[in-house]
Amino acid sequence: MKIRAIAALLFILLSIPIFGQGRAKITGFIRDADGNPLELVNIRVKNTLNGAMSNDKGFYSVTVSAGDSVTIIYSCLGYQKSERIIPVVSKDMRLNVMMHSASLELGEVVATAIRKQTTTLETLNADKVKLLPDPAGGSIESLVVTYAGVSTNNELSSQYSVRGGSYDENIVYVNGMEVFRPLLIRSGQQEGLSFINPDMTESVNFSAGGFEARYGDKMSSVLDITYKKPKAFEGSATASFMGANAYVGSSSGKFTQVTGIRYKTSRSLLKTTDTDAEFDPNFIDAQTYITYKPAPKWEVNVLGNIATNNFRFTPYSRETSFGTINDAKKFKVYFNGRERDKFETLYGAFTLKHNLNENSEIGFQTSAFSSKEEEGYDIAGEYWLKDAEDTGNGQEIESLEVGRNHEHARNRLRSNIINVGHYGNIRYKSNTIRWGATVQLEKINDKISEWEKRDSSGYSLPQGGGTTNVISNLFSDNELNSTRIMGYIQDAFKFRTEQGMFTIVGGIRGNYWNFNKEFIFSPRASVGFIPNANQNLTFRLASGVYYQSPFYKELRKTVQDKAGNSVIELNKDLKSQRSIHFILGSDYTFRAVDRNFKFSTDLYYKKLDNLNPYTIDNVKIRYYGENCAKGHALGVDFKFFGEFVPGTDSWISFSLMKAEQTIRNTVTVPMPNSQGYNVSLFFQDYFPGYKRIKLNLKGVLSGGLPVTAPRKGYEEGYFRTPAYKRVDLGFSYQLAGGTDEFMNRGIFGYLKNIWLGLDIFNLFDMKNTSSYYWITNIDNQQYAIPNYLTGRQLNLRLIVDF
């Protein structure tokens, strides 16, 4: 027995090296022709079921039998299939692969390969903004609004609504830090420039719901921006009737920087409205993003921004025709007075990060935001409202209403927000673990003094005997000092089964605010699946609890003092609004006529409670200041993306939705941004046989929004604006660039491209309504006069790349 036991032991010990030589591991990185990592590349050992997929770093690992010849196949939609033959696999080895795009390269036009989307976060190409006809002056948001589930009804504003949510429900990050906007903005013509500078942007990620726990406490969407780290000297300058902008980027060893400056004026565009006025809008901002690597594993990032928005407005007169064919009205008003607004913002962010190894990173971040906002106007008007001319006999019908009004405001707001935080991430096998914690300090001072006086036929409204009354007033003198503590942890796990590839992302988020003593807890999760049976299909399922933690605007509650004046108080009992997301989505990617296409569908349902209802006037949101409503939003989004024209990316989005709220358990009404339907189009083309001429077209058609009278809630009645319809068309001609011979001569040797562009804003000159001008007759009956947005306008552009 002892001899048999010893023999068995010797057999096992001698067999270990033999069995150990039976398997070998092949690992490596997969990149495209530009050196960018490729995720979700399918790696398969030929004539076997053995395979894997690359991660977000392009890394893959596959185990094969040692001692044999092995053929490995690499495939990814949009890229040419690649094979690598290894004659003899004797031990673990590294095999890096470069994959080339399968798209046609047509001169300067190269189509982008379609990447698989296993989470709710999708990627946008920031380069498309460059030639996009945009009345807002060129912004990333102008491209975002063409995506499924996103809508806008004001071409002068960069704000947008996502699946029925308010503008305040969208969070924006730049380089991992949340950015803020001024709080007093009440119209698109005041708004100026978006914080995001497209020239400085490297990557754009957007989610319309069901986003990860690492993103903050908002109920609708997240826009995640990363700025460039140039690898060499680069730059661009643009001039147009809408303003000018320029940027320059450079790299020198451990140091990179990209700096941009922008100037915008919408004077010529505002001249197309119904108001005869002297418009003087001037908006300017400067940004810089600097990175420095003092050591191989250390990096310092600094982002700075300064912006000044000045809006001056002196109206003279206005004439507006509205109504229907059978009930046409004409409104005429003569103004006296002016408006002066000024918004100054400063933003700075600092990040220190350290790579412990190739699979882990930790960092410390701090940022500060400061705004100084001033809004002042004194504008009086004398108006006439009458039926339109009777074309039958050429005589005008008697006036329906004659009156005067006077609007006054002296509003001041100061805000200071400071963030200090830590973040980290670790990659271990198929897991990517992320965490972060932030402390935010807030200080806001708000002084509001505004009133409106109306009279009809010589009587002040509302009538008060021997006293002179105003129809409305609003006063505020408040200060907020508060602290928020936020944190999250999440894990992204990828694994493969016989059925296919799974991506699971799960995490939790917490937030405590000392102003209302509230702690909120937000679990979130998503699952992505790519079936082996058909890897052109991708399925997504996401759910989570999303809170809208109150900020200053939400806290403001209007009450009446003893004298009957409207006064703003801060409601310390206000709690976070809550939205529970359920999202089911799918993508089908395919090639047809040698081009890439993708069709996406998303079904969603959002259960809403603890709502703080609000009304919208242009882009100004006024909250009730109390949690007195509940509701829901449901709908379906479709998006068809692909090379409609060879070598270009275009898409069309279509959305159907219904968003309702029940206020004070008494009446159910639509949410203020419940449009019902939305169709948007982004289309690119070039002149056949002559690719120097390019065309960019953006179109939007969306349902009207519910509107209520001023200082009234939706529960007291509402009507809808007409549908928003707009098409903007841009032509671009490449004057010089590429292989042009004279580009190597003299000063032209420093230039890459010269583009000349012509934009036609509002191609079909459609009248869209942004808000209403309200007048009141002696019987306190109110009339809503539509405030139309901009009409058709030409814009000439010159772009020089160097």
XYZ file of C-alpha atoms in Angstrom, residues 196-647:
452
model
C -19.103 74.461 -22.850
C -16.623 75.599 -25.494
C -16.966 73.217 -28.506
C -13.508 74.111 -29.846
C -11.911 72.837 -26.642
C -14.038 69.681 -26.410
C -12.538 66.223 -26.889
C -15.432 63.917 -26.030
C -19.149 64.216 -25.275
C -21.268 61.647 -23.462
C -24.997 62.042 -22.900
C -27.658 60.029 -21.090
C -31.399 60.767 -21.260
C -32.107 58.763 -18.096
C -31.097 55.706 -16.118
C -27.557 57.064 -15.694
C -24.919 55.786 -13.267
C -24.511 56.589 -9.571
C -21.325 58.592 -10.198
C -23.468 61.321 -11.748
C -25.209 63.753 -9.410
C -28.692 64.289 -8.065
C -30.793 65.388 -11.032
C -33.962 63.728 -12.318
C -33.626 63.836 -16.110
C -30.237 63.708 -17.827
C -26.463 64.050 -17.669
C -24.102 65.710 -20.158
C -20.479 64.698 -19.538
C -17.798 66.757 -21.322
C -14.047 66.140 -21.464
C -11.727 68.847 -22.778
C -8.766 68.245 -25.079
C -5.186 67.443 -24.205
C -3.465 68.448 -27.465
C -0.654 66.266 -28.757
C 0.790 69.046 -30.938
C 0.175 72.651 -31.805
C -3.332 73.296 -33.133
C -5.808 76.132 -33.392
C -8.766 77.659 -35.155
C -10.408 81.067 -35.654
C -13.986 81.801 -36.727
C -15.758 85.040 -37.597
C -19.421 85.555 -38.545
C -22.316 87.994 -38.295
C -23.059 86.315 -34.928
C -19.643 87.008 -33.412
C -16.185 85.449 -33.383
C -14.186 82.822 -31.538
C -10.677 81.414 -31.521
C -8.701 78.765 -29.698
C -5.143 77.518 -29.575
C -3.751 74.304 -28.128
C -0.202 73.113 -27.619
C 1.867 70.374 -26.034
C 5.461 70.356 -24.833
C 6.494 67.232 -23.003
C 4.873 67.300 -19.570
C 2.694 70.313 -20.326
C -0.462 70.753 -22.426
C -2.838 73.660 -22.708
C -5.892 74.644 -24.697
C -7.273 78.169 -24.480
C -10.323 79.638 -26.140
C -12.093 82.967 -26.331
C -15.592 83.570 -27.688
C -17.660 86.632 -28.538
C -21.325 86.506 -29.465
C -23.855 89.106 -30.479
C -27.355 88.180 -31.611
C -28.221 91.747 -32.710
C -28.936 90.875 -36.348
C -30.999 87.836 -35.356
C -33.163 89.747 -32.870
C -33.954 92.311 -35.575
C -36.134 89.630 -37.215
C -38.640 89.680 -34.327
C -41.846 91.775 -34.246
C -40.327 94.408 -31.948
C -38.738 97.503 -33.438
C -35.968 98.132 -30.925
C -32.347 98.898 -30.360
C -30.818 95.581 -29.354
C -27.351 95.588 -27.853
C -26.468 92.053 -26.693
C -22.767 91.389 -26.086
C -21.527 88.129 -24.628
C -17.890 87.179 -24.128
C -16.058 84.396 -22.337
C -12.510 83.080 -22.035
C -11.470 79.591 -20.926
C -8.225 77.744 -20.440
C -7.510 74.110 -19.609
C -3.952 73.253 -18.518
C -2.437 69.866 -17.661
C 0.981 69.209 -16.192
C 2.694 65.897 -15.359
C 5.414 66.500 -12.746
C 6.080 62.743 -12.664
C 4.993 59.760 -14.783
C 2.190 58.786 -12.389
C 1.087 62.263 -11.326
C -0.987 64.825 -13.190
C -2.304 68.303 -12.350
C -5.281 69.793 -14.227
C -6.500 73.381 -14.040
C -9.646 74.763 -15.701
C -10.538 78.457 -15.617
C -13.465 80.396 -17.069
C -14.573 84.029 -17.007
C -17.762 85.178 -18.712
C -19.567 88.513 -19.027
C -23.037 88.792 -20.533
C -24.400 92.278 -21.213
C -27.889 92.738 -22.618
C -29.296 96.190 -23.384
C -32.704 96.655 -24.898
C -34.524 99.876 -25.863
C -37.893 99.080 -27.470
C -39.782 101.595 -29.635
C -42.814 99.822 -31.033
C -44.249 96.456 -31.865
C -46.941 95.154 -34.170
C -48.098 91.554 -33.980
C -50.767 89.772 -36.017
C -52.152 86.573 -34.581
C -55.250 84.400 -34.324
C -57.013 82.334 -36.964
C -58.352 83.106 -40.414
C -61.837 83.568 -38.975
C -60.700 85.438 -35.865
C -57.579 87.408 -36.799
C -56.279 90.027 -34.361
C -53.732 92.818 -34.562
C -51.803 94.173 -31.588
C -49.936 97.470 -31.679
C -47.875 98.956 -28.847
C -45.563 101.967 -28.450
C -42.858 101.654 -25.808
C -40.925 104.020 -23.635
C -38.041 102.885 -21.442
C -35.201 100.395 -21.527
C -33.716 97.243 -20.028
C -30.150 96.676 -18.836
C -28.943 93.280 -17.648
C -25.493 92.092 -16.681
C -24.357 88.618 -15.700
C -20.749 88.001 -14.659
C -19.493 84.530 -13.767
C -16.162 83.120 -12.665
C -15.303 79.431 -12.489
C -12.112 77.637 -11.522
C -11.315 73.953 -11.001
C -8.192 72.121 -9.841
C -7.550 68.372 -10.031
C -4.610 66.362 -8.722
C -4.596 62.720 -9.780
C -2.244 59.831 -9.196
C -2.047 56.492 -11.002
C -1.127 53.893 -8.395
C -0.646 51.439 -11.276
C -2.076 50.845 -14.739
C -5.375 49.659 -13.212
C -6.022 52.223 -10.484
C -6.320 55.980 -10.108
C -7.126 58.340 -7.266
C -7.678 62.068 -7.383
C -8.556 65.174 -5.425
C -10.687 67.934 -6.905
C -11.790 71.389 -5.920
C -13.801 74.005 -7.773
C -15.324 77.424 -7.156
C -18.152 79.220 -8.953
C -19.118 82.855 -8.431
C -21.806 84.878 -10.156
C -22.876 88.504 -10.011
C -26.257 88.999 -11.647
C -28.106 92.265 -12.204
C -31.425 92.698 -13.973
C -33.108 96.075 -14.352
C -35.864 97.415 -16.555
C -38.418 100.210 -16.664
C -40.590 99.832 -19.755
C -43.961 101.472 -20.285
C -46.247 100.819 -23.220
C -49.476 102.121 -24.748
C -51.310 99.479 -26.726
C -54.251 98.851 -29.010
C -55.855 95.487 -29.664
C -58.296 95.185 -32.525
C -59.633 92.814 -35.097
C -57.538 92.607 -38.229
C -58.473 94.672 -41.265
C -61.678 93.695 -42.987
C -60.490 93.060 -46.524
C -64.062 93.223 -47.762
C -64.529 96.969 -47.430
C -61.037 98.143 -46.438
C -62.186 99.597 -43.108
C -60.743 98.655 -39.752
C -63.028 97.430 -37.019
C -63.174 99.404 -33.787
C -60.492 98.651 -31.211
C -61.270 95.853 -28.776
C -58.947 97.153 -26.083
C -56.884 100.257 -25.410
C -54.616 100.508 -22.414
C -51.246 101.104 -20.812
C -48.825 99.008 -18.849
C -45.571 99.588 -16.988
C -43.073 96.912 -15.962
C -40.321 97.607 -13.443
C -37.548 95.463 -11.932
C -34.397 95.945 -9.904
C -33.111 92.445 -9.205
C -29.714 91.513 -7.786
C -28.293 88.086 -7.012
C -24.870 86.969 -5.784
C -23.900 83.311 -5.581
C -20.731 81.531 -4.470
C -20.355 77.748 -4.633
C -17.235 75.840 -3.523
C -16.619 72.097 -3.986
C -13.918 69.917 -2.441
C -13.848 66.222 -3.246
C -12.022 62.945 -3.766
C -12.542 60.256 -6.384
C -10.955 56.961 -7.372
C -11.306 53.921 -9.589
C -9.835 50.440 -9.676
C -9.940 47.856 -12.452
C -9.730 44.295 -11.218
C -10.268 41.499 -13.737
C -13.700 42.238 -15.246
C -14.692 44.807 -12.621
C -14.294 48.587 -12.640
C -15.017 50.062 -9.230
C -15.522 53.829 -8.877
C -16.115 55.942 -5.795
C -16.199 59.578 -4.830
C -17.126 62.030 -2.067
C -17.715 65.793 -2.216
C -18.430 68.619 0.204
C -20.197 71.629 -1.332
C -20.522 75.051 0.328
C -23.185 77.450 -0.958
C -23.774 81.132 -0.263
C -26.477 83.054 -2.136
C -27.808 86.591 -1.631
C -30.993 87.531 -3.449
C -32.699 90.943 -3.651
C -35.768 91.241 -5.880
C -37.994 94.252 -6.427
C -40.369 94.066 -9.377
C -43.903 95.173 -10.162
C -46.289 95.556 -13.068
C -49.004 98.165 -13.465
C -51.818 97.940 -16.019
C -54.696 100.254 -16.802
C -57.554 99.957 -19.245
C -59.538 102.928 -20.548
C -57.938 105.133 -17.871
C -58.650 102.786 -14.953
C -55.863 101.140 -12.969
C -56.206 97.362 -12.687
C -57.302 95.861 -10.458
C -59.665 98.652 -9.463
C -59.392 99.732 -5.827
C -61.661 102.725 -5.331
C -59.539 105.773 -4.633
C -56.213 103.905 -4.574
C -53.839 103.159 -7.414
C -53.001 99.457 -7.502
C -50.510 97.346 -9.359
C -51.592 94.117 -10.955
C -48.603 92.267 -9.488
C -45.463 92.783 -7.425
C -42.708 90.645 -5.985
C -40.107 91.370 -3.336
C -37.259 89.334 -1.897
C -34.376 89.932 0.499
C -32.982 86.511 1.335
C -29.654 84.904 2.113
C -28.774 81.213 1.960
C -25.738 79.625 3.612
C -25.695 75.852 3.379
C -23.523 72.744 3.085
C -24.054 69.552 1.104
C -22.192 66.271 1.556
C -22.379 63.830 -1.352
C -20.844 60.451 -2.094
C -21.170 57.395 -4.319
C -19.730 53.967 -5.039
C -20.415 51.808 -8.075
C -19.126 48.738 -9.888
C -19.178 47.943 -13.607
C -18.847 44.222 -14.276
C -18.471 42.537 -17.664
C -18.650 38.832 -18.277
C -19.343 36.407 -21.084
C -21.566 33.313 -21.146
C -22.641 30.923 -23.856
C -25.575 33.264 -24.519
C -23.507 36.419 -24.965
C -21.773 39.371 -23.383
C -23.224 41.022 -20.234
C -22.385 44.453 -18.795
C -23.776 45.168 -15.337
C -23.392 48.548 -13.649
C -24.710 49.010 -10.126
C -24.148 51.649 -7.490
C -25.528 53.768 -4.688
C -25.446 57.501 -4.083
C -26.076 59.543 -0.930
C -26.641 63.251 -0.340
C -27.163 65.279 2.846
C -28.155 68.965 2.891
C -28.038 70.817 6.188
C -30.556 73.488 5.128
C -33.557 71.152 5.220
C -31.855 68.386 7.263
C -32.564 65.839 4.515
C -30.601 62.732 3.588
C -31.399 61.028 0.296
C -30.305 57.559 -0.807
C -30.235 56.690 -4.498
C -29.632 53.113 -5.751
C -29.126 52.710 -9.515
C -28.433 49.756 -11.803
C -28.293 48.827 -15.478
C -27.742 45.670 -17.524
C -26.468 45.502 -21.099
C -26.525 42.350 -23.233
C -25.008 41.478 -26.626
C -26.243 38.038 -27.728
C -23.844 35.596 -29.373
C -26.648 34.538 -31.705
C -26.661 38.002 -33.304
C -23.978 40.436 -32.222
C -25.623 43.205 -34.244
C -28.205 43.427 -31.469
C -27.708 45.158 -28.126
C -30.226 45.267 -25.276
C -30.275 47.624 -22.252
C -32.296 47.649 -19.062
C -31.866 50.404 -16.466
C -33.633 51.452 -13.301
C -32.909 53.637 -10.319
C -34.104 56.232 -7.861
C -33.201 59.769 -8.923
C -33.657 62.750 -6.628
C -33.737 66.439 -7.504
C -32.138 67.959 -4.443
C -33.473 71.546 -4.070
C -31.307 74.453 -5.086
C -32.002 78.105 -4.458
C -34.691 78.632 -7.134
C -36.752 75.691 -5.893
C -36.791 77.033 -2.318
C -38.482 80.327 -3.189
C -42.126 80.350 -2.079
C -44.348 83.370 -2.686
C -46.533 84.495 0.238
C -48.646 87.573 0.949
C -47.665 90.065 3.634
C -50.129 92.165 5.670
C -50.200 94.883 3.018
C -51.055 92.387 0.272
C -47.603 92.430 -1.339
C -46.077 89.253 -2.762
C -42.960 88.358 -0.801
C -40.515 85.470 -1.337
C -39.665 83.236 1.606
C -37.276 80.273 1.624
C -39.126 77.071 2.464
C -36.976 75.056 4.887
C -39.497 72.216 4.790
C -39.035 71.641 1.053
C -37.758 68.132 0.284
C -36.160 66.590 -2.780
C -38.328 65.670 -5.730
C -38.089 62.001 -6.686
C -38.203 60.130 -9.968
C -37.996 56.343 -10.296
C -36.743 55.379 -13.777
C -37.562 52.215 -15.726
C -35.876 52.080 -19.149
C -35.740 49.290 -21.718
C -33.685 49.912 -24.842
C -32.199 48.147 -27.831
C -29.915 48.835 -30.813
C -29.727 47.051 -34.117
C -26.581 47.786 -36.118
C -26.200 46.696 -39.716
C -24.480 47.452 -43.007
C -26.416 48.235 -46.168
C -25.082 49.384 -49.541
C -21.591 49.367 -47.974
C -22.585 51.809 -45.193
C -23.053 51.620 -41.432
C -26.488 52.103 -39.823
C -28.023 51.801 -36.374
C -31.663 51.799 -35.275
C -32.288 52.463 -31.588
C -35.447 52.190 -29.480
C -36.004 53.190 -25.857
C -39.144 52.634 -23.801
C -39.312 54.513 -20.508
C -41.553 55.130 -17.530
C -40.815 57.592 -14.729
C -42.795 57.567 -11.496
C -42.690 61.063 -10.006
C -43.535 62.142 -6.467
C -42.760 64.931 -4.006
C -42.939 67.227 -7.009
C -42.408 70.972 -6.711
C -44.652 72.270 -9.548
C -43.478 75.152 -11.685
C -44.544 77.428 -14.535
C -42.405 78.504 -17.499
C -42.277 81.938 -19.126
C -39.804 81.853 -22.022
C -36.935 80.086 -20.183
C -37.705 81.455 -16.694
C -38.958 78.864 -14.238
C -41.077 79.872 -11.229
C -41.559 77.134 -8.660
C -44.479 76.794 -6.257
C -41.877 76.306 -3.508
C -43.650 73.314 -1.939
C -43.947 69.547 -2.464
C -47.586 69.422 -3.511
C -47.761 67.203 -6.585
C -47.102 63.737 -7.964
C -47.090 62.410 -11.485
C -45.560 60.232 -14.139
C -43.892 60.375 -17.556
C -43.909 57.605 -20.141
C -42.945 57.384 -23.753
C -40.917 55.836 -26.522
C -37.879 57.207 -28.393
C -36.656 56.093 -31.804
C -33.422 57.044 -33.509
C -32.144 56.029 -36.936
C -28.427 56.775 -37.298
C -26.062 56.086 -40.158
C -24.461 57.012 -43.444
C -27.483 58.309 -45.353
C -24.848 59.755 -47.690
C -21.613 57.717 -48.037
C -18.887 58.983 -45.744
